[in-house]
Amino acid sequence: MQINSNYILVDTPKALDLALINLKQSKILSIDTESSGYYTYYPRVCLIQINSNGKNYLIDPLRIPNLTSLSPLFVDSNILKLFHSAQDDIKALKRDFGFQFVNVADTMISSRLLSMEQSSLSFLVEFFHKVTLSKVEQKSNWEIRPLQKQQLKYAALDTAYLESIWQKMEEDLKKRNLYEEAKSEFEFIANEEFVAKEGEGFSLGKFPDILNFTPLERRKILELLRYRDEKAKRINKASFRVFGNDKLSQAVKEEPNEAKCIERFGKKDGEVIYKLLIAEYNDPIDTSELSKRHGEDLNEEEDKKFQNAKKWRLRIMRVRRMEHSLLPSNKQLIAVLKANPQNLEELRALKVFSDWKVDNYGPSLLAALQGISFDNMLGRLVAVRSKEAFVAKRRKKQNQASRDKDEA
């Protein structure tokens, strides 16, 4: 397959109409997006890349006010929509444009099911095509117009290799009896509804070196983070671009000084931050508060079920020899045990798992939640090759290629 890194910039309604003539004739659309999230608090899609029949279309939603003409393509069951990390792109496209999707495939999920050494796009391109993708434009400001040529070329390459990679992965998934599982996961992602996140846009536990602060200092950092988060929302700017974490750390560690706060944060913000630093707090934050995980708010009966569910998950992981990212998360397990489904249809109705997971994991999970033995229900599960086995096989191929070269 010829890989074309050239691109067609689609930044007018007329150009979009012309692009649609080719896109409608496609059997496969490789899709990616570039967003503003590295610069803005509220991310928005700034570019939509679609590779079709060897042509790279870069569609500019900031220049084209109405993209509804793309909707029929995305819901056409005869056209495969191919992504790498479909969940992120599909959620963004649903959020900003209300698009829906039918017939989707994802090379990232496929790489994990196939137990490849890594699941990043750059790794897959290098593995299958021996090409190293540049990451220089990864954190570009995609809102600025006009976009630069190097940005456009970078964006085009993100979709240029997906189809050829998928063709090889699809064949391997079928050979290893993983194709139906993969298809079900793709369908689940395509059908997930976008739900806006509520609450604070930060986690105190992820603040750099948070364990090195005293409980009182952690409380002050929390108040500063809340102030920064509110300002970031108000001016729609990425939080770390409002005030860096290093400035917040320094302000908390030093003796409070209003003049220094004003110098560091500016007059208005400095005055507010100074008041936050000298305020009295009666609720310092201990280390134990930072390490709370899903499950610590459960009652005794729920916690017993949660422990059973985690043991079930570990057993599945060992039986299938698969990585944890493909298995139900703590959040999903807790959603299930709190709903307390009594059968597979009630479990399916929760929309927590794909249909494949409901059919193949559901019986044993429901048994585990009830404290019933489930080992005899796992016999039909297909083992997934371990990462270690994959890396060993790859190294063996590389060593053999090296020996062949030396002998030649």
mmCIF file of C-alpha atoms in Angstrom:
data_model
loop_
_atom_site.group_PDB
_atom_site.id
_atom_site.type_symbol
_atom_site.label_atom_id
_atom_site.label_comp_id
_atom_site.label_asym_id
_atom_site.label_seq_id
_atom_site.Cartn_x
_atom_site.Cartn_y
_atom_site.Cartn_z
ATOM 1 C CA MET A 1 0.000 0.000 0.000
ATOM 2 C CA GLN A 2 1.359 3.415 -0.957
ATOM 3 C CA ILE A 3 1.496 5.836 1.979
ATOM 4 C CA ASN A 4 0.791 9.438 0.994
ATOM 5 C CA SER A 5 1.894 12.100 3.465
ATOM 6 C CA ASN A 6 0.568 14.904 1.269
ATOM 7 C CA TYR A 7 -2.709 16.445 2.310
ATOM 8 C CA ILE A 8 -5.751 18.314 1.076
ATOM 9 C CA LEU A 9 -6.760 21.160 3.363
ATOM 10 C CA VAL A 10 -10.543 21.427 3.533
ATOM 11 C CA ASP A 11 -11.339 24.850 4.974
ATOM 12 C CA THR A 12 -14.392 26.042 3.000
ATOM 13 C CA PRO A 13 -17.891 24.603 2.534
ATOM 14 C CA LYS A 14 -17.192 24.141 -1.197
ATOM 15 C CA ALA A 15 -13.977 22.231 -0.465
ATOM 16 C CA LEU A 16 -15.922 19.996 1.931
ATOM 17 C CA ASP A 17 -18.519 19.252 -0.773
ATOM 18 C CA LEU A 18 -15.724 18.218 -3.143
ATOM 19 C CA ALA A 19 -14.099 16.027 -0.484
ATOM 20 C CA LEU A 20 -17.401 14.291 0.201
ATOM 21 C CA ILE A 21 -17.561 13.071 -3.401
ATOM 22 C CA ASN A 22 -14.538 10.856 -2.708
ATOM 23 C CA LEU A 23 -15.354 10.083 0.931
ATOM 24 C CA LYS A 24 -18.783 8.681 0.032
ATOM 25 C CA GLN A 25 -17.155 6.114 -2.247
ATOM 26 C CA SER A 26 -14.865 4.813 0.482
ATOM 27 C CA LYS A 27 -14.954 1.445 2.193
ATOM 28 C CA ILE A 28 -12.608 2.583 4.973
ATOM 29 C CA LEU A 29 -12.122 6.002 6.579
ATOM 30 C CA SER A 30 -9.088 6.443 8.841
ATOM 31 C CA ILE A 31 -9.940 9.236 11.289
ATOM 32 C CA ASP A 32 -8.083 11.319 13.856
ATOM 33 C CA THR A 33 -8.556 14.702 15.518
ATOM 34 C CA GLU A 34 -6.403 17.481 16.919
ATOM 35 C CA SER A 35 -7.772 19.465 19.849
ATOM 36 C CA SER A 36 -6.967 22.547 21.910
ATOM 37 C CA GLY A 37 -6.736 20.759 25.269
ATOM 38 C CA TYR A 38 -3.068 21.546 25.836
ATOM 39 C CA TYR A 39 -3.920 25.251 25.755
ATOM 40 C CA THR A 40 -7.568 25.612 26.823
ATOM 41 C CA TYR A 41 -9.530 24.472 29.874
ATOM 42 C CA TYR A 42 -12.440 23.387 27.693
ATOM 43 C CA PRO A 43 -10.963 21.413 24.786
ATOM 44 C CA ARG A 44 -12.465 21.689 21.334
ATOM 45 C CA VAL A 45 -11.734 19.847 18.120
ATOM 46 C CA CYS A 46 -9.617 22.075 15.879
ATOM 47 C CA LEU A 47 -8.886 19.668 13.026
ATOM 48 C CA ILE A 48 -10.419 16.446 11.715
ATOM 49 C CA GLN A 49 -8.149 14.204 9.665
ATOM 50 C CA ILE A 50 -9.748 11.657 7.338
ATOM 51 C CA ASN A 51 -7.667 9.396 5.120
ATOM 52 C CA SER A 52 -9.608 7.828 2.264
ATOM 53 C CA ASN A 53 -8.399 5.958 -0.814
ATOM 54 C CA GLY A 54 -4.855 7.239 -0.301
ATOM 55 C CA LYS A 55 -5.914 10.870 0.103
ATOM 56 C CA ASN A 56 -5.423 12.787 3.353
ATOM 57 C CA TYR A 57 -8.210 15.281 3.986
ATOM 58 C CA LEU A 58 -7.625 17.801 6.761
ATOM 59 C CA ILE A 59 -10.999 19.309 7.642
ATOM 60 C CA ASP A 60 -10.941 22.621 9.497
ATOM 61 C CA PRO A 61 -14.002 22.946 11.788
ATOM 62 C CA LEU A 62 -12.914 26.428 12.873
ATOM 63 C CA ARG A 63 -13.332 27.649 9.303
ATOM 64 C CA ILE A 64 -16.370 25.584 8.293
ATOM 65 C CA PRO A 65 -19.365 26.446 10.489
ATOM 66 C CA ASN A 66 -21.493 23.423 9.552
ATOM 67 C CA LEU A 67 -20.123 19.888 9.339
ATOM 68 C CA THR A 68 -23.422 17.984 9.383
ATOM 69 C CA SER A 69 -22.699 16.652 5.878
ATOM 70 C CA LEU A 70 -20.161 14.309 7.507
ATOM 71 C CA SER A 71 -22.830 12.650 9.661
ATOM 72 C CA PRO A 72 -24.092 10.167 7.012
ATOM 73 C CA LEU A 73 -20.554 8.863 6.533
ATOM 74 C CA PHE A 74 -20.075 8.189 10.224
ATOM 75 C CA VAL A 75 -23.318 6.203 10.566
ATOM 76 C CA ASP A 76 -22.979 4.315 7.270
ATOM 77 C CA SER A 77 -22.651 0.644 8.226
ATOM 78 C CA ASN A 78 -20.932 -0.103 4.896
ATOM 79 C CA ILE A 79 -18.001 2.200 5.699
ATOM 80 C CA LEU A 80 -15.470 1.185 8.353
ATOM 81 C CA LYS A 81 -14.358 4.082 10.558
ATOM 82 C CA LEU A 82 -10.841 3.371 11.739
ATOM 83 C CA PHE A 83 -9.231 5.099 14.744
ATOM 84 C CA HIS A 84 -6.267 4.805 17.049
ATOM 85 C CA SER A 85 -7.697 5.393 20.538
ATOM 86 C CA ALA A 86 -11.257 5.640 19.256
ATOM 87 C CA GLN A 87 -12.705 6.453 22.662
ATOM 88 C CA ASP A 88 -10.949 9.826 22.860
ATOM 89 C CA ASP A 89 -11.719 10.914 19.295
ATOM 90 C CA ILE A 90 -15.312 9.685 19.261
ATOM 91 C CA LYS A 91 -16.131 11.391 22.562
ATOM 92 C CA ALA A 92 -14.644 14.649 21.264
ATOM 93 C CA LEU A 93 -16.575 14.442 17.999
ATOM 94 C CA LYS A 94 -19.816 13.655 19.845
ATOM 95 C CA ARG A 95 -19.208 16.497 22.290
ATOM 96 C CA ASP A 96 -18.480 19.183 19.705
ATOM 97 C CA PHE A 97 -20.643 18.135 16.758
ATOM 98 C CA GLY A 98 -23.159 15.573 17.988
ATOM 99 C CA PHE A 99 -21.885 12.918 15.549
ATOM 100 C CA GLN A 100 -22.839 9.284 16.015
ATOM 101 C CA PHE A 101 -20.790 6.306 14.836
ATOM 102 C CA VAL A 102 -21.499 2.870 13.397
ATOM 103 C CA ASN A 103 -18.939 0.265 12.260
ATOM 104 C CA VAL A 104 -15.765 1.277 14.068
ATOM 105 C CA ALA A 105 -12.348 -0.328 14.586
ATOM 106 C CA ASP A 106 -9.515 0.714 16.891
ATOM 107 C CA THR A 107 -5.841 -0.175 16.388
ATOM 108 C CA MET A 108 -4.972 0.684 19.999
ATOM 109 C CA ILE A 109 -7.430 -1.805 21.474
ATOM 110 C CA SER A 110 -6.332 -4.324 18.852
ATOM 111 C CA SER A 111 -2.675 -3.914 19.828
ATOM 112 C CA ARG A 112 -3.562 -4.627 23.463
ATOM 113 C CA LEU A 113 -5.642 -7.667 22.600
ATOM 114 C CA LEU A 114 -2.756 -8.919 20.482
ATOM 115 C CA SER A 115 -0.473 -8.278 23.474
ATOM 116 C CA MET A 116 1.958 -6.161 21.519
ATOM 117 C CA GLU A 117 4.931 -4.622 23.263
ATOM 118 C CA GLN A 118 3.374 -1.131 23.159
ATOM 119 C CA SER A 119 0.072 0.316 22.006
ATOM 120 C CA SER A 120 1.086 3.815 20.874
ATOM 121 C CA LEU A 121 0.570 4.818 17.242
ATOM 122 C CA SER A 122 4.248 5.706 16.858
ATOM 123 C CA PHE A 123 5.226 2.201 17.978
ATOM 124 C CA LEU A 124 2.788 0.537 15.562
ATOM 125 C CA VAL A 125 3.960 2.645 12.614
ATOM 126 C CA GLU A 126 7.576 1.828 13.407
ATOM 127 C CA PHE A 127 6.809 -1.857 13.944
ATOM 128 C CA PHE A 128 4.785 -2.387 10.775
ATOM 129 C CA HIS A 129 6.349 0.207 8.462
ATOM 130 C CA LYS A 130 9.827 0.874 9.900
ATOM 131 C CA VAL A 131 8.988 4.600 9.927
ATOM 132 C CA THR A 132 9.577 6.926 12.891
ATOM 133 C CA LEU A 133 6.826 9.507 13.315
ATOM 134 C CA SER A 134 7.875 12.966 14.443
ATOM 135 C CA LYS A 135 6.341 14.162 17.726
ATOM 136 C CA VAL A 136 7.446 17.783 17.339
ATOM 137 C CA GLU A 137 3.921 19.086 16.677
ATOM 138 C CA GLN A 138 2.208 16.901 19.288
ATOM 139 C CA LYS A 139 1.667 19.847 21.621
ATOM 140 C CA SER A 140 1.054 22.480 18.947
ATOM 141 C CA ASN A 141 -1.568 25.147 19.410
ATOM 142 C CA TRP A 142 -4.176 23.859 16.961
ATOM 143 C CA GLU A 143 -6.472 26.859 17.483
ATOM 144 C CA ILE A 144 -4.120 29.349 15.824
ATOM 145 C CA ARG A 145 -4.867 30.165 12.195
ATOM 146 C CA PRO A 146 -3.403 29.767 9.699
ATOM 147 C CA LEU A 147 -2.033 26.359 10.621
ATOM 148 C CA GLN A 148 1.601 25.882 9.657
ATOM 149 C CA LYS A 149 2.712 23.407 6.992
ATOM 150 C CA GLN A 150 4.601 21.289 9.517
ATOM 151 C CA GLN A 151 1.434 21.007 11.616
ATOM 152 C CA LEU A 152 -0.615 19.913 8.616
ATOM 153 C CA LYS A 153 1.955 17.332 7.539
ATOM 154 C CA TYR A 154 2.121 15.961 11.084
ATOM 155 C CA ALA A 155 -1.681 15.723 11.217
ATOM 156 C CA ALA A 156 -1.862 13.933 7.866
ATOM 157 C CA LEU A 157 0.633 11.264 8.934
ATOM 158 C CA ASP A 158 -1.503 10.386 11.971
ATOM 159 C CA THR A 159 -4.006 8.661 9.665
ATOM 160 C CA ALA A 160 -1.815 7.709 6.705
ATOM 161 C CA TYR A 161 -0.762 4.320 8.130
ATOM 162 C CA LEU A 162 -3.899 3.202 9.961
ATOM 163 C CA GLU A 163 -5.519 1.205 7.156
ATOM 164 C CA SER A 164 -2.461 -0.930 6.384
ATOM 165 C CA ILE A 165 -1.845 -1.533 10.098
ATOM 166 C CA TRP A 166 -5.480 -2.539 10.619
ATOM 167 C CA GLN A 167 -5.391 -5.021 7.727
ATOM 168 C CA LYS A 168 -2.542 -6.884 9.412
ATOM 169 C CA MET A 169 -4.131 -6.678 12.853
ATOM 170 C CA GLU A 170 -7.526 -7.833 11.614
ATOM 171 C CA GLU A 171 -5.938 -10.948 10.125
ATOM 172 C CA ASP A 172 -4.091 -11.697 13.360
ATOM 173 C CA LEU A 173 -7.207 -11.140 15.506
ATOM 174 C CA LYS A 174 -9.112 -13.664 13.383
ATOM 175 C CA LYS A 175 -6.292 -16.222 13.514
ATOM 176 C CA ARG A 176 -6.204 -16.041 17.294
ATOM 177 C CA ASN A 177 -9.991 -16.150 17.783
ATOM 178 C CA LEU A 178 -10.051 -12.610 19.202
ATOM 179 C CA TYR A 179 -11.907 -10.892 16.381
ATOM 180 C CA GLU A 180 -15.423 -11.139 17.810
ATOM 181 C CA GLU A 181 -14.220 -9.829 21.162
ATOM 182 C CA ALA A 182 -12.499 -6.907 19.434
ATOM 183 C CA LYS A 183 -15.568 -6.089 17.331
ATOM 184 C CA SER A 184 -17.753 -6.033 20.429
ATOM 185 C CA GLU A 185 -15.360 -3.651 22.194
ATOM 186 C CA PHE A 186 -15.348 -1.365 19.140
ATOM 187 C CA GLU A 187 -19.151 -1.323 19.060
ATOM 188 C CA PHE A 188 -19.313 -0.538 22.770
ATOM 189 C CA ILE A 189 -17.040 2.484 22.306
ATOM 190 C CA ALA A 190 -19.017 3.686 19.286
ATOM 191 C CA ASN A 191 -22.261 3.555 21.283
ATOM 192 C CA GLU A 192 -20.986 5.230 24.455
ATOM 193 C CA GLU A 193 -22.753 8.526 25.089
ATOM 194 C CA PHE A 194 -20.717 11.601 25.835
ATOM 195 C CA VAL A 195 -21.214 12.736 29.437
ATOM 196 C CA ALA A 196 -19.613 15.985 30.539
ATOM 197 C CA LYS A 197 -17.393 15.615 33.586
ATOM 198 C CA GLU A 198 -18.566 17.412 36.690
ATOM 199 C CA GLY A 199 -16.651 18.684 39.674
ATOM 200 C CA GLU A 200 -13.082 19.894 39.981
ATOM 201 C CA GLY A 201 -10.679 19.530 37.079
ATOM 202 C CA PHE A 202 -7.734 18.376 39.185
ATOM 203 C CA SER A 203 -6.611 15.725 41.629
ATOM 204 C CA LEU A 204 -4.690 16.718 44.740
ATOM 205 C CA GLY A 205 -3.136 13.259 44.869
ATOM 206 C CA LYS A 206 -1.454 13.886 41.501
ATOM 207 C CA PHE A 207 0.150 17.175 42.504
ATOM 208 C CA PRO A 208 3.972 16.854 42.205
ATOM 209 C CA ASP A 209 5.650 15.590 45.396
ATOM 210 C CA ILE A 210 2.416 15.991 47.368
ATOM 211 C CA LEU A 211 3.608 13.435 49.937
ATOM 212 C CA ASN A 212 6.537 15.701 50.827
ATOM 213 C CA PHE A 213 4.211 18.427 52.141
ATOM 214 C CA THR A 214 2.820 18.617 55.663
ATOM 215 C CA PRO A 215 -0.924 18.010 56.175
ATOM 216 C CA LEU A 216 -1.497 21.757 56.613
ATOM 217 C CA GLU A 217 0.521 22.563 53.485
ATOM 218 C CA ARG A 218 -1.583 20.053 51.532
ATOM 219 C CA ARG A 219 -4.727 21.856 52.650
ATOM 220 C CA LYS A 220 -3.282 25.151 51.401
ATOM 221 C CA ILE A 221 -2.302 23.585 48.079
ATOM 222 C CA LEU A 222 -5.847 22.301 47.715
ATOM 223 C CA GLU A 223 -7.240 25.812 48.200
ATOM 224 C CA LEU A 224 -4.757 27.256 45.687
ATOM 225 C CA LEU A 225 -5.641 24.552 43.157
ATOM 226 C CA ARG A 226 -9.337 25.348 43.572
ATOM 227 C CA TYR A 227 -8.665 29.035 42.980
ATOM 228 C CA ARG A 228 -6.546 28.241 39.912
ATOM 229 C CA ASP A 229 -9.165 25.844 38.577
ATOM 230 C CA GLU A 230 -11.938 28.434 38.856
ATOM 231 C CA LYS A 231 -9.828 31.040 37.081
ATOM 232 C CA ALA A 232 -8.863 28.547 34.362
ATOM 233 C CA LYS A 233 -12.551 27.831 33.745
ATOM 234 C CA ARG A 234 -13.384 31.526 33.656
ATOM 235 C CA ILE A 235 -10.741 32.456 31.088
ATOM 236 C CA ASN A 236 -10.773 29.042 29.311
ATOM 237 C CA LYS A 237 -7.080 28.444 29.730
ATOM 238 C CA ALA A 238 -5.300 25.204 30.602
ATOM 239 C CA SER A 239 -4.756 25.224 34.374
ATOM 240 C CA PHE A 240 -0.984 24.775 34.266
ATOM 241 C CA ARG A 241 -0.802 27.824 31.986
ATOM 242 C CA VAL A 242 -2.568 29.998 34.591
ATOM 243 C CA PHE A 243 -0.037 29.289 37.348
ATOM 244 C CA GLY A 244 2.605 26.591 37.229
ATOM 245 C CA ASN A 245 2.708 23.960 39.977
ATOM 246 C CA ASP A 246 6.209 25.089 40.905
ATOM 247 C CA LYS A 247 4.915 28.572 41.788
ATOM 248 C CA LEU A 248 2.185 27.112 43.980
ATOM 249 C CA SER A 249 4.688 24.850 45.747
ATOM 250 C CA GLN A 250 7.042 27.749 46.446
ATOM 251 C CA ALA A 251 4.233 29.930 47.774
ATOM 252 C CA VAL A 252 3.143 27.237 50.239
ATOM 253 C CA LYS A 253 6.653 26.350 51.408
ATOM 254 C CA GLU A 254 7.744 29.948 52.048
ATOM 255 C CA GLU A 255 6.633 32.229 54.872
ATOM 256 C CA PRO A 256 3.520 34.062 53.548
ATOM 257 C CA ASN A 257 4.448 37.475 52.162
ATOM 258 C CA GLU A 258 1.907 39.629 50.339
ATOM 259 C CA ALA A 259 4.475 41.594 48.337
ATOM 260 C CA LYS A 260 6.112 38.385 47.149
ATOM 261 C CA CYS A 261 2.727 36.878 46.213
ATOM 262 C CA ILE A 262 1.904 39.964 44.135
ATOM 263 C CA GLU A 263 5.302 39.784 42.459
ATOM 264 C CA ARG A 264 4.826 36.096 41.680
ATOM 265 C CA PHE A 265 1.138 36.015 40.675
ATOM 266 C CA GLY A 266 0.245 39.627 39.817
ATOM 267 C CA LYS A 267 -1.668 42.131 41.957
ATOM 268 C CA LYS A 268 -5.214 40.728 41.895
ATOM 269 C CA ASP A 269 -4.296 37.037 42.067
ATOM 270 C CA GLY A 270 -1.436 37.703 44.492
ATOM 271 C CA GLU A 271 -3.743 39.380 47.003
ATOM 272 C CA VAL A 272 -6.216 36.496 46.886
ATOM 273 C CA ILE A 273 -3.502 33.848 47.145
ATOM 274 C CA TYR A 274 -1.912 35.639 50.111
ATOM 275 C CA LYS A 275 -5.243 35.543 51.949
ATOM 276 C CA LEU A 276 -5.576 31.834 51.202
ATOM 277 C CA LEU A 277 -2.090 31.200 52.558
ATOM 278 C CA ILE A 278 -2.651 33.010 55.874
ATOM 279 C CA ALA A 279 -6.166 31.704 56.475
ATOM 280 C CA GLU A 280 -6.755 29.308 59.385
ATOM 281 C CA TYR A 281 -7.598 25.717 58.425
ATOM 282 C CA ASN A 282 -8.961 23.171 60.866
ATOM 283 C CA ASP A 283 -8.964 20.250 58.423
ATOM 284 C CA PRO A 284 -5.393 19.369 57.341
ATOM 285 C CA ILE A 285 -5.075 16.588 54.782
ATOM 286 C CA ASP A 286 -3.294 13.435 55.964
ATOM 287 C CA THR A 287 -1.499 11.064 53.632
ATOM 288 C CA SER A 288 -4.268 8.488 54.067
ATOM 289 C CA GLU A 289 -6.731 10.905 52.453
ATOM 290 C CA LEU A 290 -4.627 10.980 49.282
ATOM 291 C CA SER A 291 -4.472 7.238 48.843
ATOM 292 C CA LYS A 292 -8.205 6.579 48.930
ATOM 293 C CA ARG A 293 -9.262 4.400 46.045
ATOM 294 C CA HIS A 294 -12.486 3.103 44.594
ATOM 295 C CA GLY A 295 -14.071 0.880 47.191
ATOM 296 C CA GLU A 296 -13.297 2.727 50.407
ATOM 297 C CA ASP A 297 -16.798 4.203 50.562
ATOM 298 C CA LEU A 298 -18.510 0.793 50.436
ATOM 299 C CA ASN A 299 -20.456 -0.736 53.294
ATOM 300 C CA GLU A 300 -19.398 -4.079 54.742
ATOM 301 C CA GLU A 301 -21.516 -6.220 52.411
ATOM 302 C CA GLU A 302 -20.512 -4.226 49.332
ATOM 303 C CA ASP A 303 -16.849 -4.395 50.287
ATOM 304 C CA LYS A 304 -17.055 -8.184 50.552
ATOM 305 C CA LYS A 305 -18.491 -8.313 47.033
ATOM 306 C CA PHE A 306 -15.801 -5.913 45.832
ATOM 307 C CA GLN A 307 -13.039 -8.146 47.199
ATOM 308 C CA ASN A 308 -14.664 -11.141 45.489
ATOM 309 C CA ALA A 309 -14.851 -9.179 42.232
ATOM 310 C CA LYS A 310 -11.161 -8.267 42.412
ATOM 311 C CA LYS A 311 -10.226 -11.914 43.006
ATOM 312 C CA TRP A 312 -12.390 -12.827 39.995
ATOM 313 C CA ARG A 313 -10.579 -10.236 37.866
ATOM 314 C CA LEU A 314 -7.175 -11.543 38.907
ATOM 315 C CA ARG A 315 -8.281 -15.068 38.001
ATOM 316 C CA ILE A 316 -9.449 -13.893 34.557
ATOM 317 C CA MET A 317 -6.144 -12.116 34.001
ATOM 318 C CA ARG A 318 -4.209 -15.290 34.799
ATOM 319 C CA VAL A 319 -6.423 -17.580 32.754
ATOM 320 C CA ARG A 320 -6.262 -15.319 29.711
ATOM 321 C CA ARG A 321 -2.665 -14.134 30.272
ATOM 322 C CA MET A 322 -3.691 -10.590 29.456
ATOM 323 C CA GLU A 323 -2.831 -7.087 30.656
ATOM 324 C CA HIS A 324 -5.032 -5.326 33.208
ATOM 325 C CA SER A 325 -6.095 -2.472 30.881
ATOM 326 C CA LEU A 326 -8.373 -4.878 28.996
ATOM 327 C CA LEU A 327 -10.162 -6.029 32.139
ATOM 328 C CA PRO A 328 -13.029 -4.350 34.033
ATOM 329 C CA SER A 329 -11.828 -1.431 36.162
ATOM 330 C CA ASN A 330 -12.584 -0.931 39.861
ATOM 331 C CA LYS A 331 -15.060 1.767 38.870
ATOM 332 C CA GLN A 332 -16.910 -0.650 36.591
ATOM 333 C CA LEU A 333 -16.928 -3.443 39.170
ATOM 334 C CA ILE A 334 -18.345 -1.106 41.804
ATOM 335 C CA ALA A 335 -21.043 0.116 39.405
ATOM 336 C CA VAL A 336 -22.065 -3.506 38.880
ATOM 337 C CA LEU A 337 -22.079 -4.579 42.528
ATOM 338 C CA LYS A 338 -24.044 -1.493 43.576
ATOM 339 C CA ALA A 339 -26.671 -2.190 40.891
ATOM 340 C CA ASN A 340 -26.756 -5.842 42.038
ATOM 341 C CA PRO A 341 -27.902 -7.429 38.730
ATOM 342 C CA GLN A 342 -29.452 -10.875 39.088
ATOM 343 C CA ASN A 343 -28.962 -12.110 35.531
ATOM 344 C CA LEU A 344 -27.140 -11.341 32.284
ATOM 345 C CA GLU A 345 -29.874 -9.136 30.861
ATOM 346 C CA GLU A 346 -29.866 -6.932 33.937
ATOM 347 C CA LEU A 347 -26.066 -6.771 33.691
ATOM 348 C CA ARG A 348 -26.297 -5.857 29.994
ATOM 349 C CA ALA A 349 -28.826 -3.129 30.723
ATOM 350 C CA LEU A 350 -26.277 -1.327 32.925
ATOM 351 C CA LYS A 351 -24.209 -0.560 29.790
ATOM 352 C CA VAL A 352 -21.024 -0.974 31.770
ATOM 353 C CA PHE A 353 -19.553 -3.715 29.552
ATOM 354 C CA SER A 354 -19.559 -4.680 25.900
ATOM 355 C CA ASP A 355 -21.903 -7.498 24.852
ATOM 356 C CA TRP A 356 -18.915 -9.838 24.542
ATOM 357 C CA LYS A 357 -17.891 -9.125 28.124
ATOM 358 C CA VAL A 358 -21.455 -9.635 29.356
ATOM 359 C CA ASP A 359 -21.768 -12.987 27.568
ATOM 360 C CA ASN A 360 -18.291 -14.298 28.371
ATOM 361 C CA TYR A 361 -17.462 -12.683 31.725
ATOM 362 C CA GLY A 362 -20.975 -12.113 33.047
ATOM 363 C CA PRO A 363 -21.823 -15.614 34.376
ATOM 364 C CA SER A 364 -18.568 -15.974 36.324
ATOM 365 C CA LEU A 365 -18.674 -12.369 37.607
ATOM 366 C CA LEU A 366 -22.240 -12.744 38.904
ATOM 367 C CA ALA A 367 -21.216 -15.993 40.600
ATOM 368 C CA ALA A 368 -18.172 -14.323 42.157
ATOM 369 C CA LEU A 369 -20.280 -11.482 43.536
ATOM 370 C CA GLN A 370 -22.486 -14.069 45.237
ATOM 371 C CA GLY A 371 -19.483 -15.897 46.657
ATOM 372 C CA ILE A 372 -20.050 -18.931 44.416
ATOM 373 C CA SER A 373 -17.191 -20.883 42.777
ATOM 374 C CA PHE A 374 -16.783 -19.898 39.115
ATOM 375 C CA ASP A 375 -13.672 -21.732 37.855
ATOM 376 C CA ASN A 376 -15.766 -24.175 35.828
ATOM 377 C CA MET A 377 -17.204 -21.196 33.864
ATOM 378 C CA LEU A 378 -13.848 -20.033 32.437
ATOM 379 C CA GLY A 379 -13.055 -22.954 30.135
ATOM 380 C CA ARG A 380 -14.162 -21.211 26.927
ATOM 381 C CA LEU A 381 -12.054 -18.095 27.393
ATOM 382 C CA VAL A 382 -9.279 -17.636 24.826
ATOM 383 C CA ALA A 383 -5.798 -17.069 26.260
ATOM 384 C CA VAL A 384 -4.057 -13.906 25.091
ATOM 385 C CA ARG A 385 -0.327 -14.132 24.473
ATOM 386 C CA SER A 386 1.675 -12.372 27.142
ATOM 387 C CA LYS A 387 3.753 -9.276 26.480
ATOM 388 C CA GLU A 388 6.865 -11.195 27.453
ATOM 389 C CA ALA A 389 6.165 -13.780 24.770
ATOM 390 C CA PHE A 390 5.633 -11.057 22.173
ATOM 391 C CA VAL A 391 8.865 -9.223 23.054
ATOM 392 C CA ALA A 392 10.813 -12.495 23.050
ATOM 393 C CA LYS A 393 9.446 -13.343 19.604
ATOM 394 C CA ARG A 394 10.300 -9.909 18.251
ATOM 395 C CA ARG A 395 13.843 -10.075 19.615
ATOM 396 C CA LYS A 396 14.243 -13.505 18.068
ATOM 397 C CA LYS A 397 13.236 -12.096 14.674
ATOM 398 C CA GLN A 398 15.605 -9.146 15.055
ATOM 399 C CA ASN A 399 18.488 -11.427 16.040
ATOM 400 C CA GLN A 400 17.764 -13.708 13.105
ATOM 401 C CA ALA A 401 17.658 -10.732 10.718
ATOM 402 C CA SER A 402 20.964 -9.522 12.127
ATOM 403 C CA ARG A 403 22.561 -12.954 11.644
ATOM 404 C CA ASP A 404 21.225 -13.179 8.081
ATOM 405 C CA LYS A 405 22.723 -9.760 7.342
ATOM 406 C CA ASP A 406 26.103 -10.765 8.748
ATOM 407 C CA GLU A 407 26.112 -13.965 6.702
ATOM 408 C CA ALA A 408 25.108 -12.177 3.484
#
